[in-house]
Amino acid sequence: AEGQVLVRHRWLSLDPYMRSRMSEARSYAQPQPLGEPMIGGTAGEVVASRHPRWAVGDAVVGMGGWQLYQVVDGEQRGALRK
């Protein structure tokens, strides 16, 4: 849609805190919802854009999670960085 960016993730972060998110035991991290991608740092590239600030081919980092592609609202502060 207008204002959105499609990102292809190339690298995904794997952090120790993620293990505690996959357990029902008490933890400082919120439990991971079933059926949702594990949230974590990502690095990738813009493959489609309907936002003037983001161009196809831009290298970006964000908190996209463990998924190959993510649709991002180009106006959401902090969602992507070049």
PDB file of N, CA, C and O in Angstrom:
ATOM      1  N   ALA A   1       0.846  -1.190   0.000  1.00  0.00           N
ATOM      2  CA  ALA A   1       0.000   0.000   0.000  1.00  0.00           C
ATOM      3  C   ALA A   1       0.887   1.247   0.000  1.00  0.00           C
ATOM      4  O   ALA A   1       2.090   1.165   0.267  1.00  0.00           O
ATOM      5  N   GLU A   2       0.281   2.382  -0.288  1.00  0.00           N
ATOM      6  CA  GLU A   2       1.027   3.637  -0.257  1.00  0.00           C
ATOM      7  C   GLU A   2       1.662   3.828   1.121  1.00  0.00           C
ATOM      8  O   GLU A   2       1.041   3.553   2.149  1.00  0.00           O
ATOM      9  N   GLY A   3       2.915   4.273   1.119  1.00  0.00           N
ATOM     10  CA  GLY A   3       3.634   4.526   2.369  1.00  0.00           C
ATOM     11  C   GLY A   3       4.324   3.302   2.950  1.00  0.00           C
ATOM     12  O   GLY A   3       5.011   3.407   3.962  1.00  0.00           O
ATOM     13  N   GLN A   4       4.171   2.152   2.295  1.00  0.00           N
ATOM     14  CA  GLN A   4       4.784   0.925   2.819  1.00  0.00           C
ATOM     15  C   GLN A   4       6.039   0.543   2.043  1.00  0.00           C
ATOM     16  O   GLN A   4       6.238   0.948   0.908  1.00  0.00           O
ATOM     17  N   VAL A   5       6.867  -0.269   2.713  1.00  0.00           N
ATOM     18  CA  VAL A   5       8.133  -0.731   2.164  1.00  0.00           C
ATOM     19  C   VAL A   5       8.205  -2.245   2.368  1.00  0.00           C
ATOM     20  O   VAL A   5       7.846  -2.739   3.438  1.00  0.00           O
ATOM     21  N   LEU A   6       8.657  -2.986   1.347  1.00  0.00           N
ATOM     22  CA  LEU A   6       8.866  -4.422   1.476  1.00  0.00           C
ATOM     23  C   LEU A   6      10.361  -4.670   1.628  1.00  0.00           C
ATOM     24  O   LEU A   6      11.157  -4.273   0.776  1.00  0.00           O
ATOM     25  N   VAL A   7      10.728  -5.323   2.736  1.00  0.00           N
ATOM     26  CA  VAL A   7      12.132  -5.596   3.046  1.00  0.00           C
ATOM     27  C   VAL A   7      12.379  -7.095   2.968  1.00  0.00           C
ATOM     28  O   VAL A   7      11.591  -7.887   3.488  1.00  0.00           O
ATOM     29  N   ARG A   8      13.470  -7.478   2.307  1.00  0.00           N
ATOM     30  CA  ARG A   8      13.922  -8.874   2.319  1.00  0.00           C
ATOM     31  C   ARG A   8      15.050  -8.959   3.329  1.00  0.00           C
ATOM     32  O   ARG A   8      16.072  -8.293   3.189  1.00  0.00           O
ATOM     33  N   HIS A   9      14.856  -9.751   4.370  1.00  0.00           N
ATOM     34  CA  HIS A   9      15.871  -9.904   5.403  1.00  0.00           C
ATOM     35  C   HIS A   9      16.975 -10.842   4.913  1.00  0.00           C
ATOM     36  O   HIS A   9      16.696 -11.917   4.385  1.00  0.00           O
ATOM     37  N   ARG A  10      18.203 -10.420   5.095  1.00  0.00           N
ATOM     38  CA  ARG A  10      19.381 -11.230   4.731  1.00  0.00           C
ATOM     39  C   ARG A  10      20.028 -11.840   5.966  1.00  0.00           C
ATOM     40  O   ARG A  10      20.593 -12.911   5.904  1.00  0.00           O
ATOM     41  N   TRP A  11      19.993 -11.122   7.072  1.00  0.00           N
ATOM     42  CA  TRP A  11      20.605 -11.586   8.317  1.00  0.00           C
ATOM     43  C   TRP A  11      19.628 -11.391   9.457  1.00  0.00           C
ATOM     44  O   TRP A  11      18.923 -10.397   9.519  1.00  0.00           O
ATOM     45  N   LEU A  12      19.625 -12.368  10.361  1.00  0.00           N
ATOM     46  CA  LEU A  12      18.748 -12.349  11.523  1.00  0.00           C
ATOM     47  C   LEU A  12      19.584 -12.485  12.782  1.00  0.00           C
ATOM     48  O   LEU A  12      20.517 -13.287  12.824  1.00  0.00           O
ATOM     49  N   SER A  13      19.221 -11.747  13.800  1.00  0.00           N
ATOM     50  CA  SER A  13      19.914 -11.819  15.072  1.00  0.00           C
ATOM     51  C   SER A  13      19.421 -13.018  15.878  1.00  0.00           C
ATOM     52  O   SER A  13      18.225 -13.323  15.888  1.00  0.00           O
ATOM     53  N   LEU A  14      20.322 -13.687  16.530  1.00  0.00           N
ATOM     54  CA  LEU A  14      19.984 -14.783  17.440  1.00  0.00           C
ATOM     55  C   LEU A  14      20.585 -14.419  18.793  1.00  0.00           C
ATOM     56  O   LEU A  14      21.808 -14.393  18.950  1.00  0.00           O
ATOM     57  N   ASP A  15      19.734 -14.100  19.768  1.00  0.00           N
ATOM     58  CA  ASP A  15      20.178 -13.599  21.059  1.00  0.00           C
ATOM     59  C   ASP A  15      19.762 -14.531  22.187  1.00  0.00           C
ATOM     60  O   ASP A  15      18.698 -15.162  22.116  1.00  0.00           O
ATOM     61  N   PRO A  16      20.559 -14.618  23.261  1.00  0.00           N
ATOM     62  CA  PRO A  16      20.246 -15.517  24.378  1.00  0.00           C
ATOM     63  C   PRO A  16      18.866 -15.288  25.007  1.00  0.00           C
ATOM     64  O   PRO A  16      18.222 -16.236  25.433  1.00  0.00           O
ATOM     65  N   TYR A  17      18.393 -14.047  25.067  1.00  0.00           N
ATOM     66  CA  TYR A  17      17.101 -13.778  25.706  1.00  0.00           C
ATOM     67  C   TYR A  17      15.941 -14.476  24.989  1.00  0.00           C
ATOM     68  O   TYR A  17      14.885 -14.705  25.580  1.00  0.00           O
ATOM     69  N   MET A  18      16.132 -14.829  23.737  1.00  0.00           N
ATOM     70  CA  MET A  18      15.056 -15.453  22.970  1.00  0.00           C
ATOM     71  C   MET A  18      14.655 -16.806  23.554  1.00  0.00           C
ATOM     72  O   MET A  18      13.497 -17.188  23.482  1.00  0.00           O
ATOM     73  N   ARG A  19      15.607 -17.509  24.148  1.00  0.00           N
ATOM     74  CA  ARG A  19      15.292 -18.802  24.762  1.00  0.00           C
ATOM     75  C   ARG A  19      14.270 -18.632  25.881  1.00  0.00           C
ATOM     76  O   ARG A  19      13.321 -19.399  25.992  1.00  0.00           O
ATOM     77  N   SER A  20      14.439 -17.603  26.702  1.00  0.00           N
ATOM     78  CA  SER A  20      13.489 -17.389  27.798  1.00  0.00           C
ATOM     79  C   SER A  20      12.119 -16.965  27.281  1.00  0.00           C
ATOM     80  O   SER A  20      11.110 -17.205  27.936  1.00  0.00           O
ATOM     81  N   ARG A  21      12.065 -16.363  26.110  1.00  0.00           N
ATOM     82  CA  ARG A  21      10.777 -15.982  25.525  1.00  0.00           C
ATOM     83  C   ARG A  21       9.982 -17.196  25.061  1.00  0.00           C
ATOM     84  O   ARG A  21       8.783 -17.127  24.890  1.00  0.00           O
ATOM     85  N   MET A  22      10.672 -18.316  24.827  1.00  0.00           N
ATOM     86  CA  MET A  22      10.016 -19.528  24.356  1.00  0.00           C
ATOM     87  C   MET A  22       9.613 -20.456  25.493  1.00  0.00           C
ATOM     88  O   MET A  22       9.259 -21.606  25.272  1.00  0.00           O
ATOM     89  N   SER A  23       9.655 -19.957  26.709  1.00  0.00           N
ATOM     90  CA  SER A  23       9.303 -20.754  27.883  1.00  0.00           C
ATOM     91  C   SER A  23       8.181 -20.046  28.634  1.00  0.00           C
ATOM     92  O   SER A  23       8.058 -18.825  28.582  1.00  0.00           O
ATOM     93  N   GLU A  24       7.373 -20.811  29.343  1.00  0.00           N
ATOM     94  CA  GLU A  24       6.324 -20.207  30.169  1.00  0.00           C
ATOM     95  C   GLU A  24       6.857 -19.785  31.527  1.00  0.00           C
ATOM     96  O   GLU A  24       6.121 -19.202  32.330  1.00  0.00           O
ATOM     97  N   ALA A  25       8.126 -20.057  31.796  1.00  0.00           N
ATOM     98  CA  ALA A  25       8.726 -19.665  33.068  1.00  0.00           C
ATOM     99  C   ALA A  25       8.787 -18.143  33.165  1.00  0.00           C
ATOM    100  O   ALA A  25       8.861 -17.438  32.153  1.00  0.00           O
ATOM    101  N   ARG A  26       8.775 -17.635  34.377  1.00  0.00           N
ATOM    102  CA  ARG A  26       8.849 -16.189  34.597  1.00  0.00           C
ATOM    103  C   ARG A  26      10.164 -15.643  34.047  1.00  0.00           C
ATOM    104  O   ARG A  26      11.222 -16.244  34.239  1.00  0.00           O
ATOM    105  N   SER A  27      10.095 -14.514  33.355  1.00  0.00           N
ATOM    106  CA  SER A  27      11.260 -13.934  32.712  1.00  0.00           C
ATOM    107  C   SER A  27      11.090 -12.427  32.584  1.00  0.00           C
ATOM    108  O   SER A  27       9.980 -11.908  32.654  1.00  0.00           O
ATOM    109  N   TYR A  28      12.195 -11.746  32.365  1.00  0.00           N
ATOM    110  CA  TYR A  28      12.145 -10.300  32.127  1.00  0.00           C
ATOM    111  C   TYR A  28      11.609  -9.979  30.738  1.00  0.00           C
ATOM    112  O   TYR A  28      11.179  -8.864  30.465  1.00  0.00           O
ATOM    113  N   ALA A  29      11.646 -10.954  29.823  1.00  0.00           N
ATOM    114  CA  ALA A  29      11.181 -10.748  28.454  1.00  0.00           C
ATOM    115  C   ALA A  29       9.754 -11.261  28.302  1.00  0.00           C
ATOM    116  O   ALA A  29       9.370 -12.255  28.914  1.00  0.00           O
ATOM    117  N   GLN A  30       8.971 -10.586  27.465  1.00  0.00           N
ATOM    118  CA  GLN A  30       7.601 -11.016  27.196  1.00  0.00           C
ATOM    119  C   GLN A  30       7.619 -12.384  26.506  1.00  0.00           C
ATOM    120  O   GLN A  30       8.482 -12.645  25.681  1.00  0.00           O
ATOM    121  N   PRO A  31       6.654 -13.270  26.816  1.00  0.00           N
ATOM    122  CA  PRO A  31       6.581 -14.565  26.132  1.00  0.00           C
ATOM    123  C   PRO A  31       6.352 -14.393  24.625  1.00  0.00           C
ATOM    124  O   PRO A  31       5.694 -13.443  24.197  1.00  0.00           O
ATOM    125  N   GLN A  32       6.885 -15.300  23.862  1.00  0.00           N
ATOM    126  CA  GLN A  32       6.719 -15.278  22.414  1.00  0.00           C
ATOM    127  C   GLN A  32       5.345 -15.828  22.051  1.00  0.00           C
ATOM    128  O   GLN A  32       5.033 -16.967  22.375  1.00  0.00           O
ATOM    129  N   PRO A  33       4.505 -15.036  21.380  1.00  0.00           N
ATOM    130  CA  PRO A  33       3.197 -15.549  20.963  1.00  0.00           C
ATOM    131  C   PRO A  33       3.346 -16.659  19.918  1.00  0.00           C
ATOM    132  O   PRO A  33       4.135 -16.533  18.981  1.00  0.00           O
ATOM    133  N   LEU A  34       2.592 -17.731  20.080  1.00  0.00           N
ATOM    134  CA  LEU A  34       2.610 -18.811  19.104  1.00  0.00           C
ATOM    135  C   LEU A  34       2.088 -18.308  17.764  1.00  0.00           C
ATOM    136  O   LEU A  34       1.152 -17.517  17.705  1.00  0.00           O
ATOM    137  N   GLY A  35       2.704 -18.751  16.700  1.00  0.00           N
ATOM    138  CA  GLY A  35       2.263 -18.374  15.369  1.00  0.00           C
ATOM    139  C   GLY A  35       2.778 -17.029  14.890  1.00  0.00           C
ATOM    140  O   GLY A  35       2.467 -16.610  13.777  1.00  0.00           O
ATOM    141  N   GLU A  36       3.550 -16.330  15.709  1.00  0.00           N
ATOM    142  CA  GLU A  36       4.108 -15.031  15.331  1.00  0.00           C
ATOM    143  C   GLU A  36       5.619 -15.164  15.151  1.00  0.00           C
ATOM    144  O   GLU A  36       6.251 -15.957  15.844  1.00  0.00           O
ATOM    145  N   PRO A  37       6.224 -14.382  14.244  1.00  0.00           N
ATOM    146  CA  PRO A  37       7.681 -14.459  14.079  1.00  0.00           C
ATOM    147  C   PRO A  37       8.400 -13.984  15.342  1.00  0.00           C
ATOM    148  O   PRO A  37       7.951 -13.037  15.995  1.00  0.00           O
ATOM    149  N   MET A  38       9.498 -14.647  15.683  1.00  0.00           N
ATOM    150  CA  MET A  38      10.338 -14.209  16.793  1.00  0.00           C
ATOM    151  C   MET A  38      10.912 -12.845  16.430  1.00  0.00           C
ATOM    152  O   MET A  38      11.506 -12.673  15.364  1.00  0.00           O
ATOM    153  N   ILE A  39      10.712 -11.871  17.296  1.00  0.00           N
ATOM    154  CA  ILE A  39      11.205 -10.524  17.036  1.00  0.00           C
ATOM    155  C   ILE A  39      12.692 -10.456  17.374  1.00  0.00           C
ATOM    156  O   ILE A  39      13.121 -10.965  18.401  1.00  0.00           O
ATOM    157  N   GLY A  40      13.450  -9.836  16.493  1.00  0.00           N
ATOM    158  CA  GLY A  40      14.879  -9.656  16.699  1.00  0.00           C
ATOM    159  C   GLY A  40      15.441  -8.753  15.624  1.00  0.00           C
ATOM    160  O   GLY A  40      14.760  -8.396  14.661  1.00  0.00           O
ATOM    161  N   GLY A  41      16.685  -8.411  15.798  1.00  0.00           N
ATOM    162  CA  GLY A  41      17.343  -7.536  14.843  1.00  0.00           C
ATOM    163  C   GLY A  41      17.488  -8.187  13.479  1.00  0.00           C
ATOM    164  O   GLY A  41      17.705  -9.392  13.368  1.00  0.00           O
ATOM    165  N   THR A  42      17.345  -7.370  12.448  1.00  0.00           N
ATOM    166  CA  THR A  42      17.489  -7.856  11.075  1.00  0.00           C
ATOM    167  C   THR A  42      18.309  -6.860  10.266  1.00  0.00           C
ATOM    168  O   THR A  42      18.379  -5.668  10.591  1.00  0.00           O
ATOM    169  N   ALA A  43      18.925  -7.366   9.224  1.00  0.00           N
ATOM    170  CA  ALA A  43      19.595  -6.528   8.233  1.00  0.00           C
ATOM    171  C   ALA A  43      19.190  -7.065   6.871  1.00  0.00           C
ATOM    172  O   ALA A  43      19.150  -8.281   6.667  1.00  0.00           O
ATOM    173  N   GLY A  44      18.857  -6.168   5.971  1.00  0.00           N
ATOM    174  CA  GLY A  44      18.394  -6.618   4.670  1.00  0.00           C
ATOM    175  C   GLY A  44      18.363  -5.490   3.665  1.00  0.00           C
ATOM    176  O   GLY A  44      19.097  -4.515   3.798  1.00  0.00           O
ATOM    177  N   GLU A  45      17.475  -5.647   2.675  1.00  0.00           N
ATOM    178  CA  GLU A  45      17.386  -4.631   1.638  1.00  0.00           C
ATOM    179  C   GLU A  45      15.934  -4.397   1.234  1.00  0.00           C
ATOM    180  O   GLU A  45      15.102  -5.296   1.334  1.00  0.00           O
ATOM    181  N   VAL A  46      15.676  -3.194   0.780  1.00  0.00           N
ATOM    182  CA  VAL A  46      14.354  -2.834   0.275  1.00  0.00           C
ATOM    183  C   VAL A  46      14.198  -3.464  -1.103  1.00  0.00           C
ATOM    184  O   VAL A  46      15.039  -3.266  -1.980  1.00  0.00           O
ATOM    185  N   VAL A  47      13.114  -4.242  -1.291  1.00  0.00           N
ATOM    186  CA  VAL A  47      12.865  -4.870  -2.598  1.00  0.00           C
ATOM    187  C   VAL A  47      11.675  -4.247  -3.325  1.00  0.00           C
ATOM    188  O   VAL A  47      11.513  -4.455  -4.524  1.00  0.00           O
ATOM    189  N   ALA A  48      10.854  -3.493  -2.594  1.00  0.00           N
ATOM    190  CA  ALA A  48       9.755  -2.740  -3.206  1.00  0.00           C
ATOM    191  C   ALA A  48       9.422  -1.595  -2.268  1.00  0.00           C
ATOM    192  O   ALA A  48       9.506  -1.744  -1.048  1.00  0.00           O
ATOM    193  N   SER A  49       9.066  -0.461  -2.839  1.00  0.00           N
ATOM    194  CA  SER A  49       8.777   0.697  -1.993  1.00  0.00           C
ATOM    195  C   SER A  49       7.679   1.555  -2.593  1.00  0.00           C
ATOM    196  O   SER A  49       7.668   1.822  -3.794  1.00  0.00           O
ATOM    197  N   ARG A  50       6.781   1.980  -1.729  1.00  0.00           N
ATOM    198  CA  ARG A  50       5.766   2.979  -2.084  1.00  0.00           C
ATOM    199  C   ARG A  50       5.890   4.144  -1.102  1.00  0.00           C
ATOM    200  O   ARG A  50       4.900   4.690  -0.629  1.00  0.00           O
ATOM    201  N   HIS A  51       7.153   4.454  -0.768  1.00  0.00           N
ATOM    202  CA  HIS A  51       7.451   5.554   0.148  1.00  0.00           C
ATOM    203  C   HIS A  51       8.641   6.321  -0.415  1.00  0.00           C
ATOM    204  O   HIS A  51       9.641   5.711  -0.806  1.00  0.00           O
ATOM    205  N   PRO A  52       8.570   7.651  -0.463  1.00  0.00           N
ATOM    206  CA  PRO A  52       9.630   8.437  -1.096  1.00  0.00           C
ATOM    207  C   PRO A  52      10.983   8.364  -0.391  1.00  0.00           C
ATOM    208  O   PRO A  52      12.024   8.574  -1.011  1.00  0.00           O
ATOM    209  N   ARG A  53      11.011   8.059   0.892  1.00  0.00           N
ATOM    210  CA  ARG A  53      12.277   8.022   1.641  1.00  0.00           C
ATOM    211  C   ARG A  53      13.058   6.728   1.407  1.00  0.00           C
ATOM    212  O   ARG A  53      14.261   6.672   1.600  1.00  0.00           O
ATOM    213  N   TRP A  54      12.370   5.672   1.006  1.00  0.00           N
ATOM    214  CA  TRP A  54      12.994   4.355   0.863  1.00  0.00           C
ATOM    215  C   TRP A  54      12.998   3.947  -0.600  1.00  0.00           C
ATOM    216  O   TRP A  54      11.956   3.917  -1.243  1.00  0.00           O
ATOM    217  N   ALA A  55      14.178   3.585  -1.120  1.00  0.00           N
ATOM    218  CA  ALA A  55      14.312   3.191  -2.531  1.00  0.00           C
ATOM    219  C   ALA A  55      14.677   1.713  -2.622  1.00  0.00           C
ATOM    220  O   ALA A  55      15.341   1.166  -1.734  1.00  0.00           O
ATOM    221  N   VAL A  56      14.259   1.081  -3.711  1.00  0.00           N
ATOM    222  CA  VAL A  56      14.645  -0.309  -3.959  1.00  0.00           C
ATOM    223  C   VAL A  56      16.176  -0.377  -3.946  1.00  0.00           C
ATOM    224  O   VAL A  56      16.845   0.454  -4.551  1.00  0.00           O
ATOM    225  N   GLY A  57      16.705  -1.349  -3.226  1.00  0.00           N
ATOM    226  CA  GLY A  57      18.145  -1.527  -3.111  1.00  0.00           C
ATOM    227  C   GLY A  57      18.755  -0.921  -1.865  1.00  0.00           C
ATOM    228  O   GLY A  57      19.913  -1.211  -1.550  1.00  0.00           O
ATOM    229  N   ASP A  58      18.007  -0.081  -1.138  1.00  0.00           N
ATOM    230  CA  ASP A  58      18.536   0.486   0.106  1.00  0.00           C
ATOM    231  C   ASP A  58      18.857  -0.638   1.087  1.00  0.00           C
ATOM    232  O   ASP A  58      18.040  -1.539   1.303  1.00  0.00           O
ATOM    233  N   ALA A  59      20.046  -0.582   1.688  1.00  0.00           N
ATOM    234  CA  ALA A  59      20.407  -1.504   2.764  1.00  0.00           C
ATOM    235  C   ALA A  59      19.815  -0.947   4.054  1.00  0.00           C
ATOM    236  O   ALA A  59      19.968   0.245   4.357  1.00  0.00           O
ATOM    237  N   VAL A  60      19.102  -1.794   4.804  1.00  0.00           N
ATOM    238  CA  VAL A  60      18.405  -1.333   6.004  1.00  0.00           C
ATOM    239  C   VAL A  60      18.593  -2.315   7.159  1.00  0.00           C
ATOM    240  O   VAL A  60      18.861  -3.499   6.952  1.00  0.00           O
ATOM    241  N   VAL A  61      18.451  -1.794   8.370  1.00  0.00           N
ATOM    242  CA  VAL A  61      18.406  -2.613   9.580  1.00  0.00           C
ATOM    243  C   VAL A  61      17.138  -2.257  10.327  1.00  0.00           C
ATOM    244  O   VAL A  61      16.585  -1.165  10.174  1.00  0.00           O
ATOM    245  N   GLY A  62      16.661  -3.194  11.137  1.00  0.00           N
ATOM    246  CA  GLY A  62      15.450  -2.959  11.913  1.00  0.00           C
ATOM    247  C   GLY A  62      15.195  -4.108  12.861  1.00  0.00           C
ATOM    248  O   GLY A  62      16.075  -4.926  13.128  1.00  0.00           O
ATOM    249  N   MET A  63      13.975  -4.182  13.357  1.00  0.00           N
ATOM    250  CA  MET A  63      13.562  -5.253  14.265  1.00  0.00           C
ATOM    251  C   MET A  63      12.486  -6.079  13.566  1.00  0.00           C
ATOM    252  O   MET A  63      11.334  -6.111  13.986  1.00  0.00           O
ATOM    253  N   GLY A  64      12.864  -6.735  12.487  1.00  0.00           N
ATOM    254  CA  GLY A  64      11.897  -7.437  11.658  1.00  0.00           C
ATOM    255  C   GLY A  64      11.524  -8.824  12.100  1.00  0.00           C
ATOM    256  O   GLY A  64      10.459  -9.317  11.773  1.00  0.00           O
ATOM    257  N   GLY A  65      12.399  -9.473  12.812  1.00  0.00           N
ATOM    258  CA  GLY A  65      12.076 -10.818  13.257  1.00  0.00           C
ATOM    259  C   GLY A  65      12.482 -11.892  12.278  1.00  0.00           C
ATOM    260  O   GLY A  65      12.992 -11.625  11.199  1.00  0.00           O
ATOM    261  N   TRP A  66      12.235 -13.113  12.680  1.00  0.00           N
ATOM    262  CA  TRP A  66      12.668 -14.285  11.919  1.00  0.00           C
ATOM    263  C   TRP A  66      11.694 -14.579  10.794  1.00  0.00           C
ATOM    264  O   TRP A  66      10.850 -15.461  10.892  1.00  0.00           O
ATOM    265  N   GLN A  67      11.811 -13.845   9.716  1.00  0.00           N
ATOM    266  CA  GLN A  67      10.995 -14.043   8.527  1.00  0.00           C
ATOM    267  C   GLN A  67      11.785 -13.519   7.337  1.00  0.00           C
ATOM    268  O   GLN A  67      12.642 -12.653   7.500  1.00  0.00           O
ATOM    269  N   LEU A  68      11.534 -14.070   6.170  1.00  0.00           N
ATOM    270  CA  LEU A  68      12.289 -13.644   4.987  1.00  0.00           C
ATOM    271  C   LEU A  68      11.890 -12.263   4.504  1.00  0.00           C
ATOM    272  O   LEU A  68      12.726 -11.488   4.048  1.00  0.00           O
ATOM    273  N   TYR A  69      10.602 -11.948   4.581  1.00  0.00           N
ATOM    274  CA  TYR A  69      10.102 -10.664   4.098  1.00  0.00           C
ATOM    275  C   TYR A  69       9.256 -10.003   5.168  1.00  0.00           C
ATOM    276  O   TYR A  69       8.616 -10.683   5.971  1.00  0.00           O
ATOM    277  N   GLN A  70       9.244  -8.674   5.125  1.00  0.00           N
ATOM    278  CA  GLN A  70       8.425  -7.910   6.060  1.00  0.00           C
ATOM    279  C   GLN A  70       7.911  -6.653   5.364  1.00  0.00           C
ATOM    280  O   GLN A  70       8.675  -5.971   4.674  1.00  0.00           O
ATOM    281  N   VAL A  71       6.645  -6.369   5.546  1.00  0.00           N
ATOM    282  CA  VAL A  71       6.070  -5.108   5.079  1.00  0.00           C
ATOM    283  C   VAL A  71       6.155  -4.136   6.238  1.00  0.00           C
ATOM    284  O   VAL A  71       5.701  -4.429   7.353  1.00  0.00           O
ATOM    285  N   VAL A  72       6.747  -2.975   5.980  1.00  0.00           N
ATOM    286  CA  VAL A  72       6.989  -1.976   7.023  1.00  0.00           C
ATOM    287  C   VAL A  72       6.306  -0.678   6.636  1.00  0.00           C
ATOM    288  O   VAL A  72       6.369  -0.252   5.479  1.00  0.00           O
ATOM    289  N   ASP A  73       5.674  -0.037   7.600  1.00  0.00           N
ATOM    290  CA  ASP A  73       5.128   1.302   7.413  1.00  0.00           C
ATOM    291  C   ASP A  73       6.311   2.262   7.364  1.00  0.00           C
ATOM    292  O   ASP A  73       7.046   2.402   8.344  1.00  0.00           O
ATOM    293  N   GLY A  74       6.535   2.898   6.237  1.00  0.00           N
ATOM    294  CA  GLY A  74       7.675   3.785   6.052  1.00  0.00           C
ATOM    295  C   GLY A  74       7.690   4.989   6.963  1.00  0.00           C
ATOM    296  O   GLY A  74       8.720   5.642   7.121  1.00  0.00           O
ATOM    297  N   GLU A  75       6.570   5.322   7.576  1.00  0.00           N
ATOM    298  CA  GLU A  75       6.484   6.458   8.497  1.00  0.00           C
ATOM    299  C   GLU A  75       6.689   6.056   9.959  1.00  0.00           C
ATOM    300  O   GLU A  75       6.812   6.908  10.816  1.00  0.00           O
ATOM    301  N   GLN A  76       6.712   4.748  10.248  1.00  0.00           N
ATOM    302  CA  GLN A  76       6.851   4.302  11.638  1.00  0.00           C
ATOM    303  C   GLN A  76       8.266   4.611  12.126  1.00  0.00           C
ATOM    304  O   GLN A  76       9.248   4.067  11.622  1.00  0.00           O
ATOM    305  N   ARG A  77       8.372   5.491  13.092  1.00  0.00           N
ATOM    306  CA  ARG A  77       9.662   5.912  13.622  1.00  0.00           C
ATOM    307  C   ARG A  77      10.421   4.731  14.217  1.00  0.00           C
ATOM    308  O   ARG A  77       9.873   3.956  14.975  1.00  0.00           O
ATOM    309  N   GLY A  78      11.684   4.607  13.809  1.00  0.00           N
ATOM    310  CA  GLY A  78      12.538   3.574  14.352  1.00  0.00           C
ATOM    311  C   GLY A  78      12.366   2.194  13.758  1.00  0.00           C
ATOM    312  O   GLY A  78      13.083   1.268  14.121  1.00  0.00           O
ATOM    313  N   ALA A  79      11.410   2.005  12.850  1.00  0.00           N
ATOM    314  CA  ALA A  79      11.168   0.675  12.281  1.00  0.00           C
ATOM    315  C   ALA A  79      12.308   0.265  11.344  1.00  0.00           C
ATOM    316  O   ALA A  79      12.673  -0.907  11.304  1.00  0.00           O
ATOM    317  N   LEU A  80      12.866   1.214  10.603  1.00  0.00           N
ATOM    318  CA  LEU A  80      13.968   0.957   9.673  1.00  0.00           C
ATOM    319  C   LEU A  80      15.006   2.057   9.786  1.00  0.00           C
ATOM    320  O   LEU A  80      14.670   3.217  10.058  1.00  0.00           O
ATOM    321  N   ARG A  81      16.247   1.682   9.538  1.00  0.00           N
ATOM    322  CA  ARG A  81      17.338   2.654   9.421  1.00  0.00           C
ATOM    323  C   ARG A  81      18.208   2.250   8.234  1.00  0.00           C
ATOM    324  O   ARG A  81      18.431   1.064   8.020  1.00  0.00           O
ATOM    325  N   LYS A  82      18.675   3.254   7.485  1.00  0.00           N
ATOM    326  CA  LYS A  82      19.585   2.963   6.355  1.00  0.00           C
ATOM    327  C   LYS A  82      20.964   2.690   6.895  1.00  0.00           C
ATOM    328  O   LYS A  82      21.390   3.220   7.869  1.00  0.00           O
TER     329      LYS A  82
END
